mmCIF file of C-alpha atoms in Angstrom:
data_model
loop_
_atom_site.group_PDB
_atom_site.id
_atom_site.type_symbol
_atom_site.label_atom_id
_atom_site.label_comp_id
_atom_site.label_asym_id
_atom_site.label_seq_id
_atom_site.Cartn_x
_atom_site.Cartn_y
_atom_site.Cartn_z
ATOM 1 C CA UNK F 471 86.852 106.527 95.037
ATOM 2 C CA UNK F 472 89.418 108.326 96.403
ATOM 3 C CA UNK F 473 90.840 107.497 100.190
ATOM 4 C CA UNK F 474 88.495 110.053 102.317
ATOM 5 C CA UNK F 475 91.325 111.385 104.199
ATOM 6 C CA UNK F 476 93.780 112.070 101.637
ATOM 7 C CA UNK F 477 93.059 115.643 100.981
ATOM 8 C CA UNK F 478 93.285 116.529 105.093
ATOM 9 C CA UNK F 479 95.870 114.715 105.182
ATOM 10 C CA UNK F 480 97.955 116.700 102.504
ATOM 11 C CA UNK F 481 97.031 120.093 103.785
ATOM 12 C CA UNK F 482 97.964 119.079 107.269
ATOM 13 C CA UNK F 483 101.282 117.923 106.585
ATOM 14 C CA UNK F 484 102.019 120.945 104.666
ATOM 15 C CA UNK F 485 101.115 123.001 106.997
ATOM 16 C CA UNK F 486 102.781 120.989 110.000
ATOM 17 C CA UNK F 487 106.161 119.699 108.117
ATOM 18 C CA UNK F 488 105.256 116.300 108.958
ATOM 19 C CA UNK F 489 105.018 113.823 106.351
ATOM 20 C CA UNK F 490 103.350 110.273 107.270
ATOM 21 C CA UNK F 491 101.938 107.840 105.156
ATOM 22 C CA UNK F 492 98.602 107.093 106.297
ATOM 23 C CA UNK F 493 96.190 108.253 108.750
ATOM 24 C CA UNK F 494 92.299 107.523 109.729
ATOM 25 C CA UNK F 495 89.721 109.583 107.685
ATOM 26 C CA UNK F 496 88.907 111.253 111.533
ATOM 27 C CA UNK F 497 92.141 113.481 112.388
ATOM 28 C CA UNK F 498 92.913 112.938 116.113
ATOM 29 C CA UNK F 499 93.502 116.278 117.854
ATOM 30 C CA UNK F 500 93.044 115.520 121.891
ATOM 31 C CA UNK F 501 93.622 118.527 123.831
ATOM 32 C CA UNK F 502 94.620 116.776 127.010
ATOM 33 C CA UNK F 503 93.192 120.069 129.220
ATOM 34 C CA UNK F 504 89.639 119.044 128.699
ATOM 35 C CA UNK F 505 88.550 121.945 125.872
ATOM 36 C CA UNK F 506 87.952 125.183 124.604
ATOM 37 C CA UNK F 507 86.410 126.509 127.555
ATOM 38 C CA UNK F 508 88.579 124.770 130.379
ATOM 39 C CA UNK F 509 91.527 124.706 128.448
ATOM 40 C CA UNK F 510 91.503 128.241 126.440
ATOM 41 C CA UNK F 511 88.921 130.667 127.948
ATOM 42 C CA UNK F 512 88.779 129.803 132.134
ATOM 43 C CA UNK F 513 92.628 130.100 132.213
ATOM 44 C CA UNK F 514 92.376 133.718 131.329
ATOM 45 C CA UNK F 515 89.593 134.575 133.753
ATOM 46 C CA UNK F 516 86.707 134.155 131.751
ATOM 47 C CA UNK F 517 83.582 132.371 131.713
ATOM 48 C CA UNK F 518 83.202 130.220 129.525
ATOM 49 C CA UNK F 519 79.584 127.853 128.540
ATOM 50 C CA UNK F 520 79.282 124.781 126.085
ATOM 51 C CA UNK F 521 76.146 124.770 124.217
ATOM 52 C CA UNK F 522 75.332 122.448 121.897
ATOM 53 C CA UNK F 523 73.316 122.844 118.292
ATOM 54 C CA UNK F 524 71.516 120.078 116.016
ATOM 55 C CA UNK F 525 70.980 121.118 112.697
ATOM 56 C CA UNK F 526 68.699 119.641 110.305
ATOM 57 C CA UNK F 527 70.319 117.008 108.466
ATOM 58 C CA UNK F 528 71.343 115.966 112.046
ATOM 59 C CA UNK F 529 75.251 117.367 112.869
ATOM 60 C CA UNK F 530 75.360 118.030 116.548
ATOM 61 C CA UNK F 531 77.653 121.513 116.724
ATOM 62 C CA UNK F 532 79.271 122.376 119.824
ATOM 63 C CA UNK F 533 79.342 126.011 120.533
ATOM 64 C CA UNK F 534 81.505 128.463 123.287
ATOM 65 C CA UNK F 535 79.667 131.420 124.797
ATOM 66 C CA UNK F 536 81.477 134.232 126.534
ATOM 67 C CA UNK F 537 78.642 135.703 128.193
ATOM 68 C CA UNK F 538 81.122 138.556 130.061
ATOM 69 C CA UNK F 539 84.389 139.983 129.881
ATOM 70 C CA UNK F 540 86.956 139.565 133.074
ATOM 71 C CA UNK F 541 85.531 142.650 134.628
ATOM 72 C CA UNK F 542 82.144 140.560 135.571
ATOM 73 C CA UNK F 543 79.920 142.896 133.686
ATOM 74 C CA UNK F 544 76.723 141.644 134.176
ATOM 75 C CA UNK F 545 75.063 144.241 131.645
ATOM 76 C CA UNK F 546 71.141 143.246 130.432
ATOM 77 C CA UNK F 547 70.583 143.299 126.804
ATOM 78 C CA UNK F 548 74.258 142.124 125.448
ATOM 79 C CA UNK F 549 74.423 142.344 121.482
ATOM 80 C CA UNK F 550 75.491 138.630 120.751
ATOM 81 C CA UNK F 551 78.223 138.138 118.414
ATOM 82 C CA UNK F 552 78.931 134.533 116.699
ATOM 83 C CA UNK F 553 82.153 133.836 115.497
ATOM 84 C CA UNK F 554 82.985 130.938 112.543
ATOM 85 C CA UNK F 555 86.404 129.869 111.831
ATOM 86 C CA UNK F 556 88.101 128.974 108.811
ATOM 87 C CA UNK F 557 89.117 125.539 106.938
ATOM 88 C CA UNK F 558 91.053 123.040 109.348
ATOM 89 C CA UNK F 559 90.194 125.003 112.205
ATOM 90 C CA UNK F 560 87.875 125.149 115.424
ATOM 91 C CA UNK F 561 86.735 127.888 117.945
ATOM 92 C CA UNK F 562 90.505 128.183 119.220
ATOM 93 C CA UNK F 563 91.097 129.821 116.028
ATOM 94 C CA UNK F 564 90.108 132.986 117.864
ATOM 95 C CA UNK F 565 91.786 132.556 121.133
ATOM 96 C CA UNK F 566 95.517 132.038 119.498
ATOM 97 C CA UNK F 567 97.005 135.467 121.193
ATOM 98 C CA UNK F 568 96.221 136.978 124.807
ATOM 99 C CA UNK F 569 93.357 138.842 125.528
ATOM 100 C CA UNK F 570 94.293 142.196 124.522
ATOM 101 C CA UNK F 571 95.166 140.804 121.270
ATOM 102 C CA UNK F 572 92.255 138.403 120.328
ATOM 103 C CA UNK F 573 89.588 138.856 119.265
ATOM 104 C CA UNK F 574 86.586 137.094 121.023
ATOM 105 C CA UNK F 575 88.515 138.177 123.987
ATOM 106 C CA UNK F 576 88.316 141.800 122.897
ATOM 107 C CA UNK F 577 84.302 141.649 122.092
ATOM 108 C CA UNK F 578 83.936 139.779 125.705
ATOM 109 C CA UNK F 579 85.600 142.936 127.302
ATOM 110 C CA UNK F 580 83.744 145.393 125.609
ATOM 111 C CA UNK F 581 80.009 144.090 126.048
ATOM 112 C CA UNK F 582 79.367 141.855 123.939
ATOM 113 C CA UNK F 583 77.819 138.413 124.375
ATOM 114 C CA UNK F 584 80.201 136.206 122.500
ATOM 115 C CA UNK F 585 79.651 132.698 120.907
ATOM 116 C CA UNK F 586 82.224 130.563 119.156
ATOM 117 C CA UNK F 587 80.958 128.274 116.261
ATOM 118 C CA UNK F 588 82.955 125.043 115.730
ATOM 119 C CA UNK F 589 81.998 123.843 112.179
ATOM 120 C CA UNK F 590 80.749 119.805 111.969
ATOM 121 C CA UNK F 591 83.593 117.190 112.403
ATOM 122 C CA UNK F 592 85.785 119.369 114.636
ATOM 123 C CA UNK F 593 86.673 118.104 118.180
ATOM 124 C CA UNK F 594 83.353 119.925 119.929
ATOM 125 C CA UNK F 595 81.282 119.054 116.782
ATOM 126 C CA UNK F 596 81.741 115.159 116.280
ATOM 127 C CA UNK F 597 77.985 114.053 117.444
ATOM 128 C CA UNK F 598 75.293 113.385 115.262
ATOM 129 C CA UNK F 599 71.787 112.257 115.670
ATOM 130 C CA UNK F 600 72.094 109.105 113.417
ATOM 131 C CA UNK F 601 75.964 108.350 112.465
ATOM 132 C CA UNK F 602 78.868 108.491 113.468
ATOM 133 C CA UNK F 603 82.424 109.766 111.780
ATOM 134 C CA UNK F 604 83.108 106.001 110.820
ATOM 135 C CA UNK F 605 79.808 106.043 108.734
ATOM 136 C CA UNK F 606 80.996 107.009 104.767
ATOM 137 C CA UNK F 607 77.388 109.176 105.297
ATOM 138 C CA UNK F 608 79.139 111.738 107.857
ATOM 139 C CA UNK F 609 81.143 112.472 105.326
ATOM 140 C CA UNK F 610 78.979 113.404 102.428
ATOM 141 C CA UNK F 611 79.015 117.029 102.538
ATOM 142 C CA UNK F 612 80.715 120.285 101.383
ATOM 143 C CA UNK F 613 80.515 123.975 101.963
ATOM 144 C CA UNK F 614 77.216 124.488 100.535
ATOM 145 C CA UNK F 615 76.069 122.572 103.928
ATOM 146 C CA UNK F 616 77.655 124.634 106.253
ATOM 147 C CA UNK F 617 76.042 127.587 104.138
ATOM 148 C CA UNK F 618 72.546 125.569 103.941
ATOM 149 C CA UNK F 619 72.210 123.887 107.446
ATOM 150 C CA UNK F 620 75.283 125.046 109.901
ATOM 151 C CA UNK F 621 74.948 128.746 109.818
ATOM 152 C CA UNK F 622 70.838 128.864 109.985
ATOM 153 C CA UNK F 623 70.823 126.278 113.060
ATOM 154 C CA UNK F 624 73.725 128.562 115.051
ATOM 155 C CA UNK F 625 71.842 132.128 113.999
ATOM 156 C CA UNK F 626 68.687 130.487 115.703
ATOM 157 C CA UNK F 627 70.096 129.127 118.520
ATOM 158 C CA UNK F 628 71.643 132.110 119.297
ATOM 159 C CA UNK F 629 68.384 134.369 118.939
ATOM 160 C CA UNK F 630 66.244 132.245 120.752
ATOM 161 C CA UNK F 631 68.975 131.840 123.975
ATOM 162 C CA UNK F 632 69.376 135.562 123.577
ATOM 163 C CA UNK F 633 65.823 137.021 122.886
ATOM 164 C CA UNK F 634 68.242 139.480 119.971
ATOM 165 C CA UNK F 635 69.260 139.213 116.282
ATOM 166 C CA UNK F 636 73.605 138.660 116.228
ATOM 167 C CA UNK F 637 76.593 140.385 114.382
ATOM 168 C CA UNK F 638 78.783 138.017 112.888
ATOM 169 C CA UNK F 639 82.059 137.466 112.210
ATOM 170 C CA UNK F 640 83.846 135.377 109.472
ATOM 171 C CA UNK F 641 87.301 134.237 108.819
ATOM 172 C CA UNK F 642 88.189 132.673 105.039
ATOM 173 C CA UNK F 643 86.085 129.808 105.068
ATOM 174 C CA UNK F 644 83.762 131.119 107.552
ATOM 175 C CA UNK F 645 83.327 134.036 105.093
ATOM 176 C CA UNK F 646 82.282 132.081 102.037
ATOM 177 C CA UNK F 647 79.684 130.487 103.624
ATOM 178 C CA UNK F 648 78.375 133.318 104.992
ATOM 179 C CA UNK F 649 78.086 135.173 101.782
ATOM 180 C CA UNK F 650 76.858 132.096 100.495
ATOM 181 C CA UNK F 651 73.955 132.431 102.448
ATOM 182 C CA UNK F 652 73.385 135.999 102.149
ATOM 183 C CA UNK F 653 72.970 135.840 98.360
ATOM 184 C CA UNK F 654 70.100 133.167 98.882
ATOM 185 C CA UNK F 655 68.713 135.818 101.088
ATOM 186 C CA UNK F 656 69.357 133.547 104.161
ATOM 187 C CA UNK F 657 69.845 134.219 108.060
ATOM 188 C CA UNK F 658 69.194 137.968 107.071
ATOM 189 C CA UNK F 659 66.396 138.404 109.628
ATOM 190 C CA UNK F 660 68.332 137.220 112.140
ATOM 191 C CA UNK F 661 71.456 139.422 111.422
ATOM 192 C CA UNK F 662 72.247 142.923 112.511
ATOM 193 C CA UNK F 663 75.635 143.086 110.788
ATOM 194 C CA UNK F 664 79.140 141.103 108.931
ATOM 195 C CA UNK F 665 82.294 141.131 109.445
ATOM 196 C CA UNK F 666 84.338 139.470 106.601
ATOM 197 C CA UNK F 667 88.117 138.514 107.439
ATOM 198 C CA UNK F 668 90.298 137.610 104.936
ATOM 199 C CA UNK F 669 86.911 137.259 102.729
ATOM 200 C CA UNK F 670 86.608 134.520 100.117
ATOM 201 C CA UNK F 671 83.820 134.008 97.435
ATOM 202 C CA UNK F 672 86.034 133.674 94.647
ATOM 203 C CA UNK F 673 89.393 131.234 94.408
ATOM 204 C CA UNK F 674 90.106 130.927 90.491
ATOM 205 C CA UNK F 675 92.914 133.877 91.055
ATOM 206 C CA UNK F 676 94.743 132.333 94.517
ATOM 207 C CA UNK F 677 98.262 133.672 94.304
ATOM 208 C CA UNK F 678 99.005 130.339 96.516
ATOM 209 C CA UNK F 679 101.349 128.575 94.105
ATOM 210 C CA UNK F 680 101.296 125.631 96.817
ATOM 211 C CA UNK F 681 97.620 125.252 96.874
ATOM 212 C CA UNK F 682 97.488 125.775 93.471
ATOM 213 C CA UNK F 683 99.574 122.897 92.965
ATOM 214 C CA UNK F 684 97.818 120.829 95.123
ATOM 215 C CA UNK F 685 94.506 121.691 93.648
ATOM 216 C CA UNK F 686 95.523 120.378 90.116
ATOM 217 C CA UNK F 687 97.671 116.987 91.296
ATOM 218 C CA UNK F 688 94.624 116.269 93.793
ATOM 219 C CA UNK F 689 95.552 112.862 94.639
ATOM 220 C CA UNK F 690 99.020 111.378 94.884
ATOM 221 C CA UNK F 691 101.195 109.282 97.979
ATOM 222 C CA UNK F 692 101.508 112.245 100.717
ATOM 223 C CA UNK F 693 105.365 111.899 100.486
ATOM 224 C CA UNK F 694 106.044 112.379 97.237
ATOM 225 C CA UNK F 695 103.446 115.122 96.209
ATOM 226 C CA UNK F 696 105.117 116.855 99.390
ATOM 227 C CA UNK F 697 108.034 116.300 97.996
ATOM 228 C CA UNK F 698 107.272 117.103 93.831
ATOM 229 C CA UNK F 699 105.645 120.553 95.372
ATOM 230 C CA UNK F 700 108.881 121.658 97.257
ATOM 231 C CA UNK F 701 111.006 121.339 93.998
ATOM 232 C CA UNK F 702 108.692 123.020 91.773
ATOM 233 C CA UNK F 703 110.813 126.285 91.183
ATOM 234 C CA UNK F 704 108.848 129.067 92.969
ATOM 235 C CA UNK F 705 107.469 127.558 95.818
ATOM 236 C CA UNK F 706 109.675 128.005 99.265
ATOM 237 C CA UNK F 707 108.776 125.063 101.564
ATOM 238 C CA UNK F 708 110.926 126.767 104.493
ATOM 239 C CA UNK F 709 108.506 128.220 105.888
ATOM 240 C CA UNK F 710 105.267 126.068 104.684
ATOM 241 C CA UNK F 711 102.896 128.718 106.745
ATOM 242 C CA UNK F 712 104.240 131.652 104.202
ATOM 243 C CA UNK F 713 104.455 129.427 101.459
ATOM 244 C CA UNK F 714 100.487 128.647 101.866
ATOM 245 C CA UNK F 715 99.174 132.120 103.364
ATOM 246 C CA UNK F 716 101.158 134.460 102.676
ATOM 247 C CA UNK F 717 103.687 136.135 104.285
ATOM 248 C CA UNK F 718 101.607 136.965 107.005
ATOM 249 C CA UNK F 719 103.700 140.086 109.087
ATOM 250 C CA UNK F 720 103.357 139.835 112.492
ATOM 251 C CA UNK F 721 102.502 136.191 113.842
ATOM 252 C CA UNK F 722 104.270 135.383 117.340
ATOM 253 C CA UNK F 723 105.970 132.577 117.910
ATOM 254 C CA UNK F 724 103.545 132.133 120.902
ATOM 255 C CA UNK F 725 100.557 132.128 118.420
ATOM 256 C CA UNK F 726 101.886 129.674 116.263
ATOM 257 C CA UNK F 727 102.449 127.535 118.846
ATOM 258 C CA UNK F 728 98.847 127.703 119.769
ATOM 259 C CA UNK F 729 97.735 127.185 116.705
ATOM 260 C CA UNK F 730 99.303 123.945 115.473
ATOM 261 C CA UNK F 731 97.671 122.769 119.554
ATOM 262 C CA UNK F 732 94.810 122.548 117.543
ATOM 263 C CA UNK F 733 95.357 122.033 114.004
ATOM 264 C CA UNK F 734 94.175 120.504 111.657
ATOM 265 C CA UNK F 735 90.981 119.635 112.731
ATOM 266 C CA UNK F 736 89.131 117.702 110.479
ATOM 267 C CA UNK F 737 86.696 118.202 107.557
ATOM 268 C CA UNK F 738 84.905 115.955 104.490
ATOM 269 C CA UNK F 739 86.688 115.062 101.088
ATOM 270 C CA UNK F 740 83.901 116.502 99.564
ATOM 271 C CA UNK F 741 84.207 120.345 101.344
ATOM 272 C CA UNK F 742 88.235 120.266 99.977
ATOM 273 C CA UNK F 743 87.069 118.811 96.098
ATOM 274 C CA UNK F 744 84.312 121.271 96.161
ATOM 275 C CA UNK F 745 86.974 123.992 97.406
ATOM 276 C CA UNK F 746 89.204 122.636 94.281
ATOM 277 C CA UNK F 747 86.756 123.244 91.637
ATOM 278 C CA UNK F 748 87.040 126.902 92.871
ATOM 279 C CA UNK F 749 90.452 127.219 92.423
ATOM 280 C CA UNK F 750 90.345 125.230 89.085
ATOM 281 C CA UNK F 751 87.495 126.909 87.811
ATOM 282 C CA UNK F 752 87.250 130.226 88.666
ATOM 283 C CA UNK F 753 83.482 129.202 90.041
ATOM 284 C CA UNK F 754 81.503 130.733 92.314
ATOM 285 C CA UNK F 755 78.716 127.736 92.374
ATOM 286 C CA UNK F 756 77.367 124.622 94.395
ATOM 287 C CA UNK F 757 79.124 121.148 94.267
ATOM 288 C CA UNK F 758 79.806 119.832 90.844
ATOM 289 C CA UNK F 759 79.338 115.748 90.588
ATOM 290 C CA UNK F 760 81.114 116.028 87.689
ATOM 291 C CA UNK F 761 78.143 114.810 85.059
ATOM 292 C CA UNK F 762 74.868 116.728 84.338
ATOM 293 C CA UNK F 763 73.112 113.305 85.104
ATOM 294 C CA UNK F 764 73.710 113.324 88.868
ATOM 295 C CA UNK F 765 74.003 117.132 89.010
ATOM 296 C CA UNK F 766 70.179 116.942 87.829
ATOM 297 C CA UNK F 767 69.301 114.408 90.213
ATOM 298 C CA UNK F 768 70.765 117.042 93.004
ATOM 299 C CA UNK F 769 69.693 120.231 91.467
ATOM 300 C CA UNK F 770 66.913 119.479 88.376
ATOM 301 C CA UNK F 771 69.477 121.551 86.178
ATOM 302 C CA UNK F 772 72.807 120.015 84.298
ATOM 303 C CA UNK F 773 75.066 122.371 85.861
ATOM 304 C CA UNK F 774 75.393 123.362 89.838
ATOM 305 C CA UNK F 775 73.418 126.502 90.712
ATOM 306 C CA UNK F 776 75.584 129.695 91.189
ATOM 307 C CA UNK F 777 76.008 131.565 94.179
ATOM 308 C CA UNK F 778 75.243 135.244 92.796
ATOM 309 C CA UNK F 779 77.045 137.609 94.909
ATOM 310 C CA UNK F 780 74.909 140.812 93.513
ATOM 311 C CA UNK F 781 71.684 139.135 95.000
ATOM 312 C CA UNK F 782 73.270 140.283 98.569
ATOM 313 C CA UNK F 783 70.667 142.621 99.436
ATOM 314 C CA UNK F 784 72.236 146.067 99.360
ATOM 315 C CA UNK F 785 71.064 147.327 102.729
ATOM 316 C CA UNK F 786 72.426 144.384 104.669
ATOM 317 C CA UNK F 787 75.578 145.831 106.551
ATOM 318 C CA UNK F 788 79.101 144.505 105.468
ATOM 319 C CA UNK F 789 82.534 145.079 106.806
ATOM 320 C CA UNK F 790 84.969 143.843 104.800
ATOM 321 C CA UNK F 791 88.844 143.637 105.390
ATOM 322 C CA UNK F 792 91.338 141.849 103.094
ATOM 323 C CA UNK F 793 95.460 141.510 103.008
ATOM 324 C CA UNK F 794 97.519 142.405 100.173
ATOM 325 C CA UNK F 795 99.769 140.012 100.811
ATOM 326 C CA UNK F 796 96.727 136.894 101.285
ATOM 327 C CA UNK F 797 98.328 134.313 99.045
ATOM 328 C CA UNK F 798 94.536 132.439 99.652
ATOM 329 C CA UNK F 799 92.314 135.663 99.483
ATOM 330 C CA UNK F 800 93.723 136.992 96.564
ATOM 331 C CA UNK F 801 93.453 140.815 95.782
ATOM 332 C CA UNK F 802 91.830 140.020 92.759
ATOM 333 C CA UNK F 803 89.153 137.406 93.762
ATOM 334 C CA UNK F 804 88.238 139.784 96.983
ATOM 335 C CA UNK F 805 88.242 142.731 93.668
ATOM 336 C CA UNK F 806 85.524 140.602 91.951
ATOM 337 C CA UNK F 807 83.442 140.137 95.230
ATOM 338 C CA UNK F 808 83.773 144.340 95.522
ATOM 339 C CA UNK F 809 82.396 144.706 91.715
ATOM 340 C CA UNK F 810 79.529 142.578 92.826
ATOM 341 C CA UNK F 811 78.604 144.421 95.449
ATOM 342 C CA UNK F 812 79.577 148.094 94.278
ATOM 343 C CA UNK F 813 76.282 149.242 94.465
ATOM 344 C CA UNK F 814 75.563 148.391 98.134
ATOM 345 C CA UNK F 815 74.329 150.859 100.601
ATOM 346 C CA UNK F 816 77.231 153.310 100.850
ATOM 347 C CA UNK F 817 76.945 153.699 104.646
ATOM 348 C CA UNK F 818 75.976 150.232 105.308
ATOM 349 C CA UNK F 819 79.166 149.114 103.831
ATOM 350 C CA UNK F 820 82.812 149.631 105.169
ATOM 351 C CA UNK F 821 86.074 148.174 103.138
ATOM 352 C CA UNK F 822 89.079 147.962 104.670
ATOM 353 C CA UNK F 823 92.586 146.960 102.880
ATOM 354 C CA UNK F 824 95.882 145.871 104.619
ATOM 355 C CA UNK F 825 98.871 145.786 102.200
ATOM 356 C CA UNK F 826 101.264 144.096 104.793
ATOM 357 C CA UNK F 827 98.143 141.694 105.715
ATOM 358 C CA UNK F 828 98.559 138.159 104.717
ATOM 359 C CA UNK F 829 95.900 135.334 105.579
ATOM 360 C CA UNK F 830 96.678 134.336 109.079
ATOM 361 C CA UNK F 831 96.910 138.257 110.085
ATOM 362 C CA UNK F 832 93.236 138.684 111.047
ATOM 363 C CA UNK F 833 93.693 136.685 113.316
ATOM 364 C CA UNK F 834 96.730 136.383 114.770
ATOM 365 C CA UNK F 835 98.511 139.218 113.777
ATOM 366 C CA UNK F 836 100.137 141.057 117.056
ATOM 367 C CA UNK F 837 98.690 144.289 115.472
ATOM 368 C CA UNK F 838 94.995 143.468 114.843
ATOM 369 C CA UNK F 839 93.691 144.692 117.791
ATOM 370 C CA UNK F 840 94.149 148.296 116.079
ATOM 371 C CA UNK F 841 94.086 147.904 112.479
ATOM 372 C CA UNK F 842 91.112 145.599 111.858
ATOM 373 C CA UNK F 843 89.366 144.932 115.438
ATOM 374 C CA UNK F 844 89.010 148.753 116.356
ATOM 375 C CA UNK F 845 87.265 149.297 113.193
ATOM 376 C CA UNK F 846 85.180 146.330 113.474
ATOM 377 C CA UNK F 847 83.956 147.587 116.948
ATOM 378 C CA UNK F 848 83.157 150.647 115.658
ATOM 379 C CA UNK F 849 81.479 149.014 113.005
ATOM 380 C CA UNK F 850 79.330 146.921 115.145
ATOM 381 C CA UNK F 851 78.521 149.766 117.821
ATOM 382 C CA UNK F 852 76.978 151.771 114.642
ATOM 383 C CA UNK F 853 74.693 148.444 113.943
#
């Protein structure tokens, strides 16, 4: 089988420019300042709580809450908010830019009771009741277990430390999980509305000639598939953020800075193959084990179940806001979520579209604060 950490390990160094040779299947990122909170939230005046989450097949999450904004409001009856992260990232994901500018920041200071989500294997979300990352078992799990045991763990937690149902908000990977879930009619009781950045269900049409790349060579020495993808005519490895994203318009050098602090965090073999038969496939369905024997051992059918996006119950509010310029999120694939739900609720469903977005924007962008996190607000405030 192939080396565990080969597939983190090629993303990262793309991302990063650095090209090694080997590292351990667990990607060492020590934040010498102690953590999110100590590190991220508490040296902007806000107070920050660690919380931590089992789930049921035993990942111990770690979770930031924001419970006010600097001003000390001490407000009863705060709508909670959870926010999930995307691939190769943790909480920090949403604290890249100052407070005006980012977004958990932002809900904090306008009364909401925030909580940041750190998917399983990240820095705050290493525990587990049983193993430990040096255990081949940690490892054995994709997407569809974020979708199937993360999410429904941190929806409960939240209600029952905050007595109310939560909005949510989703970056790229924290998106297709979320919509995962929604289509099997999950967390819906607990939800009072979605926001979907950068939102992926569908991969097979990823503009990302890098990834795409990648996707199909799977498994090479680092070096030289580094080196094979930066000569293939049409991909531009000076500026390997671009070359993966997009051409994202209005990242600070600041906010890159803080983001490669913290990334790449890691994440199983199995989430990135899963995440390849996507792109390779144009699927929209669980983990293939690649024969229909041990796919019916797993699901008592030859082929992987599909995630139906048109099963999203229509009345369940959505606000969705994609890039033209995503390179991951492609205009297409986010065109083929749209179809599926074009007969949603018309005012329980808000669509927003970018064209100088790329996928890094929602996030980081200088500019978000007004084009997508105004909106979103108002979104919420209506929910």
């Amino acid at each position: 089988m192939e080396n565990p950490s080969t597939i983190i390990l090629v993303v990262a160094l793309l991302w990063v420019s650095v090209v090694a040779a080997t590292r351990t299947k667990l990607q060492s990122i020590e934040n010498v300042d102690g953590g999110i909170c100590k590190s991220m939230l508490e040296t902007q005046g806000y107070t920050c709580q660690e919380h931590k989450v089992t789930t049921e097949d035993g990942y111990i999450i770690g979770l930031q809450r924001i419970p006010k904004g600097r001003s000390g409001d001490e407000t009863p009856n705060k709508k909670p908010v959870l926010l999930q992260h995307g691939l190769l990232m943790d909480a920090s994901a949403w604290l890249l830019n100052p407070p005006d500018q980012a977004l958990a920041f932002i809900l904090a200071d306008n009364g909401f009771d925030v909580w940041l989500a750190n998917t399983r294997a990240t820095k705050s979300s290493r525990g587990h009741t049983s193993l430990t990352p040096n255990d081949p078992a940690y490892w054995d799990w994709s997407w569809d277990e974020l979708a199937a045991y993360d999410l429904p763990a941190l929806f409960k937690y939240v209600n029952n430390q905050t007595g109310q149902n939560l909005h949510y908000v989703g970056h790229s990977l924290g998106t297709l999980t979320a919509l995962a879930a929604f289509s099997q009619e999950k967390l819906l009781n607990l939800l009072r509305s979605a926001a979907l950045l950068a939102p992926i269900a569908y991969l097979g049409q990823m503009s990302s000639l890098f990834i795409r790349i990648l996707m199909d060579l799977f498994l090479s020495e680092t070096q030289e598939l580094v080196e094979f993808i930066c000569k293939t005519p049409g991909v531009d490895c000076s500026d390997l953020l671009a070359t993966i994203t997009g051409p994202n318009c209005c990242l600070s050098s600041a906010s890159k800075a803080a983001l490669f602090k913290n990334f790449p965090q890691s994440t199983a073999t199995k989430n990135m193959i899963h995440l390849s038969q996507m792109v390779r496939m144009g699927t929209l369905e669980m983990y293939n084990y690649g024969n229909e024997d041990t796919n019916m051992e797993h699901y008592k059918q030859p082929t992987p179940p599909v995630y139906n996006m048109a099963n999203i119950p229509k009345d369940v509010p959505l606000f969705l806001s994609y890039g033209g310029r995503d390179a991951l999120s492609d205009v297409n694939d986010v065109g083929l979520l749209l179809d599926n739900v074009k007969d949603h609720d018309k005012d329980k469903l808000v669509v927003e579209y970018i064209e100088d977005y790329a996928h890094m924007d929602f996030i980081m962008s200088a500019n978000a604060n007004q084009l997508v996190y105004d909106p979103l607000l108002a979104f919420f405030k209506l929910h």
